[in-house]
Coordinates of C-alpha atoms and ligand atoms in Angstrom, one line a residue:
M1 CA 11.1 24.5 19.2
E2 CA 7.4 25.1 18.9
R3 CA 5.8 28.5 19.7
T4 CA 2.6 29.0 21.6
G5 CA -0.5 30.6 20.3
S6 CA -1.6 32.2 23.5
F7 CA 0.6 34.9 25.0
L8 CA -1.7 35.3 28.0
A9 CA -1.6 31.6 28.8
A10 CA 2.2 31.6 28.5
L11 CA 2.5 34.6 30.8
I12 CA 0.5 32.8 33.5
V13 CA 2.5 29.7 33.2
F14 CA 5.9 31.3 33.2
C15 CA 5.3 34.2 35.5
G16 CA 3.1 32.5 38.0
S17 CA 0.2 33.7 40.1
V18 CA 1.6 37.0 41.2
Q19 CA 1.5 38.3 37.7
L20 CA -1.9 36.8 37.1
H21 CA -3.4 38.7 40.1
A22 CA -1.7 41.9 38.9
V23 CA -3.4 41.4 35.5
A24 CA -6.7 40.4 37.2
G25 CA -6.4 43.5 39.5
E26 CA -6.5 45.7 36.4
G27 CA -9.9 44.3 35.6
Y28 CA -8.8 41.6 33.3
A29 CA -11.5 38.9 33.6
K30 CA -9.9 35.5 33.0
P31 CA -12.4 32.9 31.6
A32 CA -12.8 29.7 33.6
A33 CA -11.4 26.4 32.2
D34 CA -13.8 23.8 30.8
L35 CA -11.4 21.1 31.8
I36 CA -8.6 20.8 34.3
I37 CA -6.4 17.7 34.7
H38 CA -4.5 17.9 37.9
N39 CA -2.2 15.6 40.0
A40 CA -0.7 14.4 36.8
N41 CA 2.9 13.5 35.9
V42 CA 2.8 15.7 32.7
W43 CA 5.5 15.1 30.1
T44 CA 4.9 18.0 27.7
V45 CA 7.4 17.3 24.9
D46 CA 7.9 21.1 25.1
K47 CA 11.4 22.0 25.9
M48 CA 10.3 25.4 27.4
L49 CA 8.6 23.5 30.2
P50 CA 9.3 19.7 29.9
S51 CA 7.3 18.6 32.9
A52 CA 4.3 19.8 34.9
Q53 CA 1.5 18.7 37.3
A54 CA -1.6 20.1 35.7
V55 CA -3.2 21.3 32.5
A56 CA -6.2 23.7 31.8
V57 CA -8.3 23.5 28.7
I58 CA -10.9 25.9 27.2
G59 CA -12.9 24.6 24.3
E60 CA -10.6 22.5 22.2
R61 CA -7.3 24.2 23.3
I62 CA -4.8 24.1 26.1
V63 CA -4.7 27.4 28.0
G64 CA -2.5 26.6 30.9
V65 CA 0.3 24.1 31.9
G66 CA 1.9 24.3 35.3
T67 CA 1.8 23.3 38.9
N68 CA -1.4 22.3 40.6
P69 CA -1.8 25.7 42.3
D70 CA -1.0 27.5 39.0
I71 CA -3.7 25.6 37.2
D72 CA -6.2 25.8 40.0
L73 CA -6.6 29.5 39.2
W74 CA -8.4 28.5 36.1
R75 CA -11.1 26.7 38.0
G76 CA -14.6 28.0 37.8
P77 CA -18.0 26.7 38.9
N78 CA -18.5 24.6 35.8
T79 CA -15.0 23.4 35.3
K80 CA -14.7 19.6 35.0
V81 CA -11.8 18.5 37.1
V82 CA -10.0 15.2 36.4
D83 CA -7.7 13.9 39.1
A84 CA -5.0 12.0 37.3
G85 CA -3.8 10.2 40.4
G86 CA -0.1 10.9 39.6
K87 CA -0.3 9.1 36.3
L88 CA 1.7 10.0 33.2
L89 CA 0.0 12.5 30.8
L90 CA 1.5 12.8 27.3
P91 CA 0.5 14.6 24.1
G92 CA -1.8 12.3 22.1
F93 CA 0.1 9.9 19.7
N94 CA 0.2 10.9 16.1
D95 CA 0.6 7.9 13.8
A96 CA 2.4 9.2 10.7
H97 CA 1.7 6.2 8.5
V98 CA -1.5 4.1 8.7
H99 CA -3.9 2.3 6.3
F100 CA -6.8 3.3 8.4
V101 CA -9.6 1.6 6.4
S102 CA -7.8 -1.7 5.7
G103 CA -6.8 -1.6 9.4
G104 CA -10.4 -1.2 10.4
M105 CA -11.4 -4.0 8.0
Q106 CA -8.7 -6.2 9.5
L107 CA -10.4 -6.0 12.9
D108 CA -13.2 -8.1 11.3
N109 CA -11.2 -10.2 8.9
V110 CA -9.8 -13.7 9.2
Q111 CA -6.7 -13.4 11.5
L112 CA -3.7 -15.4 10.0
K113 CA -0.8 -13.6 11.5
D114 CA -0.4 -16.1 14.3
A115 CA -1.0 -19.2 12.2
A116 CA 2.0 -21.3 13.2
S117 CA 1.8 -23.7 10.2
L118 CA 0.5 -24.0 6.7
Q119 CA -2.2 -26.4 8.1
E120 CA -3.4 -23.9 10.7
F121 CA -3.4 -21.2 7.9
A122 CA -5.7 -23.4 5.8
R123 CA -7.9 -24.4 8.7
L124 CA -8.6 -20.8 9.7
I125 CA -9.4 -19.9 6.1
G126 CA -11.7 -22.9 5.8
E127 CA -13.6 -22.0 9.0
R128 CA -14.1 -18.4 7.8
A129 CA -15.3 -19.8 4.4
K130 CA -18.0 -21.8 6.2
N131 CA -19.5 -18.5 7.5
A132 CA -19.1 -16.5 4.4
V133 CA -22.3 -15.0 2.9
K134 CA -22.9 -15.4 -0.8
G135 CA -20.6 -13.3 -2.9
E136 CA -18.4 -12.4 0.0
W137 CA -14.6 -12.5 -0.4
I138 CA -12.2 -13.7 2.2
L139 CA -9.6 -10.9 2.5
G140 CA -6.9 -9.5 4.7
G141 CA -5.4 -12.1 7.0
N142 CA -1.8 -10.9 7.3
W143 CA -0.2 -14.3 7.0
D144 CA 3.5 -14.7 7.7
E145 CA 5.1 -17.8 6.3
T146 CA 8.4 -17.2 8.2
K147 CA 6.7 -18.5 11.3
W148 CA 6.2 -22.0 9.6
S149 CA 8.6 -24.8 9.1
P150 CA 9.6 -25.0 6.4
P151 CA 8.9 -21.3 5.7
T152 CA 7.7 -21.8 2.2
L153 CA 5.1 -19.6 0.4
P154 CA 1.5 -21.0 0.6
T155 CA -0.2 -22.1 -2.6
K156 CA -3.8 -22.2 -3.7
D157 CA -3.7 -26.0 -3.4
A158 CA -3.5 -25.7 0.4
I159 CA -6.9 -23.9 0.5
D160 CA -8.9 -24.8 -2.6
N161 CA -10.6 -27.8 -1.1
V162 CA -11.9 -25.8 1.9
T163 CA -13.0 -22.7 -0.2
A164 CA -14.5 -24.1 -3.4
N165 CA -17.3 -21.5 -3.8
V166 CA -15.8 -18.6 -1.8
P167 CA -13.2 -16.4 -3.5
V168 CA -10.1 -15.9 -1.4
F169 CA -7.4 -13.3 -1.6
V170 CA -5.5 -13.2 1.7
M171 CA -2.6 -10.8 2.2
R172 CA 0.9 -11.4 3.4
Y173 CA 1.3 -9.2 6.5
D174 CA 3.6 -6.7 4.7
G175 CA 1.0 -6.0 2.0
H176 CA 3.3 -6.8 -0.8
M177 CA 2.1 -10.3 -1.6
G178 CA -1.3 -12.0 -1.6
L179 CA -2.5 -15.6 -2.0
A180 CA -5.6 -16.2 -4.3
N181 CA -7.5 -19.5 -4.5
S182 CA -8.4 -21.0 -7.8
L183 CA -11.8 -19.3 -7.9
A184 CA -10.2 -15.9 -7.4
L185 CA -7.6 -16.5 -10.0
R186 CA -10.4 -17.5 -12.5
L187 CA -12.4 -14.4 -11.6
A188 CA -9.3 -12.2 -12.2
G189 CA -8.5 -14.0 -15.5
I190 CA -5.0 -15.1 -14.4
T191 CA -3.8 -18.2 -16.2
A192 CA -0.5 -19.8 -17.1
S193 CA -0.3 -17.6 -20.2
T194 CA -0.7 -14.3 -18.3
P195 CA 2.6 -12.4 -18.4
D196 CA 4.1 -10.8 -15.3
P197 CA 3.1 -7.1 -15.2
P198 CA 5.8 -4.5 -14.8
G199 CA 6.6 -4.2 -11.1
G200 CA 4.9 -7.5 -10.3
T201 CA 5.4 -11.2 -10.2
I202 CA 2.9 -14.1 -10.7
V203 CA 4.5 -16.9 -8.7
R204 CA 4.5 -20.1 -10.8
D205 CA 5.2 -23.8 -10.3
A206 CA 7.7 -25.9 -12.3
Q207 CA 5.1 -26.3 -15.1
G208 CA 4.5 -22.5 -15.3
N209 CA 1.1 -22.6 -13.7
P210 CA 0.2 -19.8 -11.2
T211 CA 0.5 -21.0 -7.6
G212 CA -1.9 -18.3 -6.4
A213 CA 0.8 -16.1 -4.9
L214 CA 0.9 -12.7 -6.5
K215 CA 3.5 -10.1 -5.7
D216 CA 3.2 -6.3 -5.8
A217 CA 1.8 -5.0 -9.2
A218 CA 0.5 -8.6 -10.0
M219 CA -2.1 -8.0 -7.2
D220 CA -3.7 -5.2 -9.2
S221 CA -5.7 -7.5 -11.4
M222 CA -7.2 -8.9 -8.2
G223 CA -8.1 -5.4 -7.0
K224 CA -10.2 -5.0 -10.1
V225 CA -12.5 -7.9 -9.3
I226 CA -12.9 -7.6 -5.5
P227 CA -16.1 -5.7 -5.0
P228 CA -15.5 -2.3 -3.4
L229 CA -17.0 -1.4 0.0
T230 CA -20.4 0.3 0.0
Q231 CA -20.4 3.7 1.6
E232 CA -22.4 2.3 4.5
Q233 CA -19.8 -0.5 5.0
R234 CA -17.0 2.0 4.8
L235 CA -18.5 4.3 7.4
K236 CA -18.9 1.3 9.8
V237 CA -15.3 0.3 9.2
I238 CA -14.0 3.8 9.8
K239 CA -16.0 4.2 13.0
R240 CA -14.6 0.8 14.2
A241 CA -11.0 2.0 13.4
L242 CA -11.6 5.3 15.2
A243 CA -12.8 3.5 18.3
H244 CA -9.7 1.3 18.2
A245 CA -7.5 4.4 17.8
A246 CA -9.2 6.1 20.8
Q247 CA -8.7 3.1 23.0
L248 CA -5.0 3.1 22.1
G249 CA -4.3 6.9 22.7
V250 CA -3.9 7.6 19.0
T251 CA -5.3 11.1 18.5
S252 CA -4.0 11.8 14.9
V253 CA -3.5 9.5 12.0
Q254 CA -1.9 10.1 8.6
H255 CA -3.8 7.9 6.2
M256 CA -1.6 6.7 3.4
N257 CA -3.2 5.9 0.0
P258 CA -6.9 6.3 1.0
D259 CA -9.6 6.0 -1.6
Y260 CA -11.4 9.2 -2.2
A261 CA -14.5 7.5 -0.8
D262 CA -12.6 7.2 2.5
I263 CA -12.1 11.0 2.5
A264 CA -15.8 11.4 1.8
V265 CA -16.6 9.4 4.9
Y266 CA -14.1 11.4 7.0
S267 CA -15.8 14.6 5.7
E268 CA -19.2 13.3 6.7
L269 CA -18.0 12.3 10.2
R270 CA -16.3 15.7 10.6
Q271 CA -19.5 17.4 9.8
R272 CA -21.4 15.3 12.3
G273 CA -18.7 16.0 14.9
E274 CA -17.9 12.3 15.1
L275 CA -14.2 12.2 14.1
T276 CA -12.4 11.2 17.3
A277 CA -9.0 11.3 15.6
R278 CA -7.5 14.0 13.4
I279 CA -6.9 12.8 9.8
Y280 CA -4.2 13.8 7.2
A281 CA -5.0 12.0 4.0
A282 CA -2.4 11.2 1.3
P283 CA -3.9 9.7 -1.8
L284 CA -1.8 7.9 -4.4
I285 CA 0.5 10.0 -6.6
T286 CA -1.1 8.3 -9.6
Q287 CA -4.0 10.7 -8.8
V288 CA -1.8 13.8 -8.6
D289 CA -3.7 15.7 -11.3
D290 CA -6.9 15.9 -9.1
Q291 CA -5.2 17.8 -6.3
V292 CA -3.2 19.9 -8.7
K293 CA -6.5 20.9 -10.5
I294 CA -8.3 21.8 -7.3
G295 CA -5.3 24.0 -6.4
I296 CA -5.0 23.0 -2.8
R297 CA -1.6 22.9 -1.2
H298 CA 0.0 20.8 1.5
A299 CA -1.9 20.3 4.8
F300 CA -5.0 22.0 3.5
G301 CA -8.1 21.7 5.7
D302 CA -9.1 22.1 9.3
S303 CA -7.8 20.7 12.5
Y304 CA -9.7 17.4 12.0
L305 CA -9.3 16.7 8.3
R306 CA -6.5 17.7 6.0
V307 CA -5.4 16.8 2.5
G308 CA -2.6 18.1 0.2
A309 CA -0.1 15.2 0.4
L310 CA 0.6 12.4 -2.0
K311 CA 1.8 8.8 -1.4
A312 CA 4.2 7.3 -3.9
Y313 CA 5.8 3.8 -4.1
A314 CA 9.4 3.3 -5.1
D315 CA 9.7 -0.4 -4.4
G316 CA 8.3 -3.4 -2.5
S317 CA 9.3 -5.0 0.9
L318 CA 12.1 -6.9 2.4
G319 CA 10.0 -9.9 3.4
S320 CA 8.6 -10.3 -0.1
G321 CA 12.0 -10.0 -1.7
T322 CA 10.8 -7.0 -3.6
A323 CA 12.7 -4.2 -1.8
Y324 CA 15.1 -2.7 -4.4
F325 CA 18.8 -3.0 -3.5
F326 CA 22.1 -2.1 -5.1
E327 CA 23.3 -5.6 -4.5
P328 CA 21.3 -8.9 -4.7
F329 CA 19.5 -10.5 -1.8
L330 CA 21.5 -13.5 -0.3
N331 CA 20.7 -16.9 -1.8
Q332 CA 18.2 -15.5 -4.3
G333 CA 20.4 -15.5 -7.5
N334 CA 20.5 -12.1 -9.1
N335 CA 17.3 -10.9 -7.4
R336 CA 17.9 -7.2 -6.3
G337 CA 14.2 -6.6 -5.8
L338 CA 11.7 -4.6 -7.9
L339 CA 11.1 -1.0 -8.5
S340 CA 7.3 -0.3 -8.3
D341 CA 5.2 0.0 -11.4
E342 CA 5.1 3.8 -10.7
M343 CA 8.8 3.8 -11.4
H344 CA 8.5 2.2 -14.8
P345 CA 10.0 4.4 -16.2
I346 CA 11.6 6.6 -13.5
A347 CA 10.8 9.6 -15.8
L348 CA 7.1 8.9 -15.1
M349 CA 7.7 9.3 -11.3
R350 CA 9.8 12.4 -12.0
D351 CA 7.0 14.0 -14.0
R352 CA 4.4 13.3 -11.3
M353 CA 6.7 14.6 -8.5
M354 CA 7.5 17.7 -10.4
D355 CA 3.8 18.4 -11.0
A356 CA 3.1 17.8 -7.3
D357 CA 6.0 19.9 -6.1
A358 CA 5.2 22.8 -8.4
A359 CA 1.6 22.8 -7.0
G360 CA 2.9 22.9 -3.4
L361 CA 1.8 19.4 -2.5
Q362 CA 3.7 17.2 -0.1
L363 CA 5.4 14.0 -1.1
C364 CA 5.5 10.8 1.0
T365 CA 7.3 8.1 -0.9
H366 CA 7.6 4.5 0.2
A367 CA 11.2 3.4 -0.2
I368 CA 12.7 0.4 1.6
G369 CA 15.7 -1.0 -0.3
D370 CA 18.9 1.1 -0.3
E371 CA 18.8 1.7 -4.1
A372 CA 15.1 2.7 -4.0
I373 CA 15.8 5.2 -1.2
S374 CA 18.8 6.5 -3.1
T375 CA 16.8 6.9 -6.3
I376 CA 14.1 8.8 -4.5
L377 CA 16.7 11.1 -2.9
D378 CA 18.0 11.8 -6.5
L379 CA 14.5 12.7 -7.6
Y380 CA 13.9 14.9 -4.5
S381 CA 17.1 16.8 -5.2
E382 CA 15.9 17.4 -8.8
L383 CA 12.8 19.0 -7.3
V384 CA 14.9 21.4 -5.2
K385 CA 17.0 22.2 -8.2
A386 CA 14.0 22.8 -10.5
H387 CA 11.8 24.8 -8.1
G388 CA 14.3 26.2 -5.5
E389 CA 14.6 25.8 -1.7
S390 CA 11.3 25.9 0.2
D391 CA 9.7 24.3 3.3
R392 CA 8.4 21.3 1.4
R393 CA 9.0 18.6 4.1
L394 CA 9.6 15.8 1.7
R395 CA 9.2 12.4 3.3
I396 CA 10.5 8.9 2.8
E397 CA 8.2 6.3 4.2
H398 CA 9.9 3.4 5.9
A399 CA 13.5 4.5 4.9
Q400 CA 14.3 0.9 6.0
H401 CA 17.7 -0.1 4.6
M402 CA 20.0 2.9 4.1
A403 CA 23.1 3.1 2.0
A404 CA 25.9 4.5 4.2
K405 CA 26.5 7.3 1.8
D406 CA 22.9 8.5 1.9
F407 CA 22.4 9.6 5.5
E408 CA 24.2 13.0 4.9
R409 CA 22.2 13.6 1.8
F410 CA 19.0 12.7 3.5
A411 CA 19.8 15.4 6.1
R412 CA 20.9 18.0 3.6
L413 CA 17.6 17.7 1.7
H414 CA 15.7 18.0 5.0
V415 CA 13.9 14.8 4.2
I416 CA 11.8 13.4 7.0
A417 CA 12.3 9.7 7.9
S418 CA 8.7 8.4 8.5
V419 CA 9.5 5.1 10.2
Q420 CA 7.7 2.3 11.9
P421 CA 9.8 0.9 14.7
Y422 CA 7.6 -2.3 15.1
H423 CA 8.9 -3.4 11.7
A424 CA 12.4 -3.4 13.1
I425 CA 11.6 -6.0 15.7
D426 CA 9.6 -7.9 13.2
D427 CA 11.9 -7.9 10.1
G428 CA 14.8 -8.1 12.5
R429 CA 14.0 -11.8 12.9
F430 CA 15.1 -12.5 9.3
A431 CA 16.8 -9.4 7.8
E432 CA 20.4 -10.7 8.3
S433 CA 19.6 -13.9 6.5
R434 CA 18.3 -12.0 3.5
I435 CA 20.8 -9.1 3.2
G436 CA 23.7 -9.9 5.5
R437 CA 25.2 -8.2 8.5
D438 CA 26.6 -5.1 6.8
R439 CA 23.3 -4.0 5.2
A440 CA 21.3 -5.1 8.3
S441 CA 23.4 -2.7 10.4
R442 CA 21.8 0.2 8.6
T443 CA 18.3 -1.1 9.0
Y444 CA 15.8 1.2 10.8
A445 CA 18.9 3.2 11.8
F446 CA 17.0 5.6 14.1
R447 CA 20.1 6.7 16.1
T448 CA 22.2 7.3 12.9
F449 CA 19.3 9.4 11.5
L450 CA 19.2 11.6 14.7
D451 CA 23.0 11.9 14.7
H452 CA 22.8 13.3 11.2
G453 CA 20.1 15.7 12.2
V454 CA 17.3 13.9 10.3
R455 CA 13.9 14.4 11.7
L456 CA 12.0 11.2 12.6
A457 CA 8.2 10.7 12.5
F458 CA 6.8 7.5 14.1
G459 CA 4.0 5.4 12.8
T460 CA 2.9 1.8 12.6
D461 CA 1.8 1.1 9.0
W462 CA -1.3 -0.4 10.5
E463 CA -2.7 -2.9 9.3
V464 CA 0.8 -4.2 8.6
A465 CA 1.7 -3.8 12.3
P466 CA -0.4 -3.2 15.4
L467 CA -1.8 0.4 15.8
D468 CA -0.8 0.3 19.5
P469 CA 1.8 3.1 20.3
M470 CA 3.1 1.1 23.2
Q471 CA 4.3 -1.7 20.9
T472 CA 6.0 1.0 18.7
L473 CA 7.7 2.7 21.7
Y474 CA 8.8 -0.7 23.1
A475 CA 10.3 -1.5 19.7
A476 CA 12.2 1.8 19.3
I477 CA 13.5 1.7 22.9
T478 CA 14.4 -2.1 23.2
R479 CA 14.9 -3.3 19.6
A480 CA 14.1 -6.7 21.0
T481 CA 13.1 -8.8 18.1
L482 CA 9.7 -10.7 18.2
D483 CA 11.4 -14.1 18.2
G484 CA 13.1 -13.3 21.6
K485 CA 16.5 -13.8 20.1
N486 CA 17.8 -10.3 20.8
P487 CA 16.7 -9.4 24.3
D488 CA 19.4 -6.7 24.6
G489 CA 18.4 -5.2 21.2
W490 CA 19.1 -6.0 17.6
F491 CA 21.8 -3.5 16.6
P492 CA 21.4 -2.0 20.1
E493 CA 23.4 1.1 19.2
Q494 CA 20.3 2.2 17.3
K495 CA 18.0 2.2 20.3
L496 CA 16.3 5.4 21.3
T497 CA 15.6 6.8 24.8
V498 CA 12.0 7.0 26.0
A499 CA 12.0 10.8 25.5
E500 CA 13.3 10.6 22.0
A501 CA 10.8 8.0 21.0
V502 CA 7.9 9.9 22.5
E503 CA 9.0 13.1 20.7
A504 CA 9.2 11.3 17.4
Y505 CA 5.6 10.0 17.9
T506 CA 4.2 13.4 18.8
M507 CA 6.2 16.5 17.7
G508 CA 8.0 14.5 15.0
S509 CA 4.8 13.3 13.4
A510 CA 3.2 16.7 13.8
Y511 CA 6.1 18.3 12.0
A512 CA 5.8 15.7 9.2
E513 CA 2.3 17.0 8.5
F514 CA 3.1 20.8 9.0
Q515 CA 1.2 20.8 12.3
E516 CA 3.9 21.4 14.9
H517 CA 2.4 24.7 15.9
E518 CA -1.0 23.1 16.4
K519 CA -0.2 19.8 18.2
G520 CA 2.6 17.5 19.2
S521 CA 3.2 18.9 22.7
I522 CA 1.2 20.0 25.8
T523 CA 1.7 23.7 25.3
P524 CA -0.7 26.6 25.9
G525 CA -2.4 27.5 22.7
K526 CA -2.2 24.1 21.1
L527 CA -5.0 21.6 20.6
A528 CA -5.9 19.7 23.7
D529 CA -5.0 16.2 22.5
M530 CA -3.7 14.2 25.4
V531 CA -3.4 10.7 26.7
L532 CA -3.2 9.4 30.3
L533 CA -1.3 6.1 30.8
T534 CA -1.5 3.3 33.4
E535 CA 2.2 3.5 34.0
D536 CA 5.2 5.9 33.8
I537 CA 7.0 4.6 30.8
F538 CA 10.0 6.7 31.8
S539 CA 10.6 4.8 35.0
I540 CA 9.4 1.2 34.4
A541 CA 11.6 -1.5 32.9
P542 CA 11.6 -1.0 29.1
E543 CA 10.4 -4.5 28.4
R544 CA 7.2 -3.7 30.3
I545 CA 6.3 -0.7 28.1
K546 CA 4.5 -3.0 25.7
E547 CA 2.0 -3.9 28.4
V548 CA 1.1 -0.3 29.3
K549 CA -2.5 0.7 28.7
V550 CA -4.4 3.9 28.2
L551 CA -6.6 5.2 31.0
R552 CA -8.0 8.2 29.1
T553 CA -7.7 9.7 25.6
I554 CA -8.6 13.4 25.1
V555 CA -9.1 14.9 21.6
G556 CA -9.8 18.6 21.4
G557 CA -10.6 18.8 25.1
K558 CA -13.2 15.9 24.8
T559 CA -12.7 12.5 26.4
V560 CA -13.0 10.0 23.6
W561 CA -11.8 7.0 25.6
N562 CA -12.0 6.4 29.3
S563 CA -11.0 2.9 30.6
T564 CA -13.1 3.4 33.8
G565 CA -16.2 4.4 31.8
R566 CA -16.5 7.6 33.8
Ligands
ZN1 ZN1 2.2 1.6 4.3

């Protein structure tokens, strides 16, 4: 349970107007609210007062939550009053796992996710190549070959003839594989004689020539030749991403593996007062020495911009066949997936984690396959053994395919499961064919996590999945796979209620960044981050949740999105 920062506000809410007048009668001048939202259906995510009608805000903080008459007492001559018309008001959504800049770039990139065939994939890239300016790369894309028949990986031969002079490196939607054309391979110096790097695969044809598909660490050589964004481009991309988030009711984002240049832009926007979402940035653990040297600890910063976390990678993804399992994938020979290059050797990861933990930094580790998750839990328990119990809020990002034996240990170590429900309805299309029924039954096992007392934090992994919280809530509540084959839910016993899903997306994500006293619920004393929806997601049919839109988004008491433009 969260505690409030304002005793006076709590007194007013819980004791009502009689007490207030008594206080006022003793000459206690109550300041007027800057903003009142009334006639709302408020779901607070605060168990002390789960629902209410109205909210009062002074500056960037909530000062009162209660009935319309309670809150009307905060009204002064200059108070802005918003009539919510009975609509649902929730705490703003906090996306615990985004790639905010690649997400922002994706808004302008070639869109390949819906390409229904290899031919359409090639046609879309060709059209984009026609409009490319000199030196520009075609990037992003988010292609998904499982939507094609046959679902075979694309090769450079499919796109070379339409992209002769334009370098192409388009990503699979999970971010664990990319396809380069011949020009891009040449620029990166990848040939038949290039060996596979540790933690990566250069996909080859029968003659041993690269097909253009590069998996995980094999993509690094491409990263070295793709020109970085200029600061001006980066600022534009981030502003575009912020506008997208505001429109979707996302008021906080936890940016996984940002470049330092991204943080510099956030800092600039913070200073200008132009950040419309609160940022927690977790650079790669390969850069652990920098944060250790500065001496900052977890969640260091102000309400808009914090650092002090590190993102690590244990393995790849299910779709790319690189998630690391105890047992092989089905029909893929001995393939059990790949540990990431950061895990070669595991002692390297251990050293970095020990350094981070000793410095009080927070760890957020991507782990998808059951053995990858298990190995990270081993490392996490070594940290506790070495440095003692403390409130370190270790996280596993994705926590996708759990070994049955690990739920209890996950809970015992107080590890947070930072999960992306949309992946469940996406990967749910093909997971059983890759790993079989038994392992699939412990995939995105949200209910089992809660039953074991594990805290959930919700996110999207944008640009891998849509940033839209309604898609994520829909996924967690229905588990209806995107192919329409599981209308009653894929492993329906793992479905969450609306209240549980909303809590994971607000308080759960706030807890995962040490901010549960500052945000995550509509509670007096907390930051006034709220979202007003077109429909009551608690009462409509669950399958309609994905169509719900945002009427108004408020961050720190300021409206950053208003669908009516008022
Ligand atoms: Zn991610």
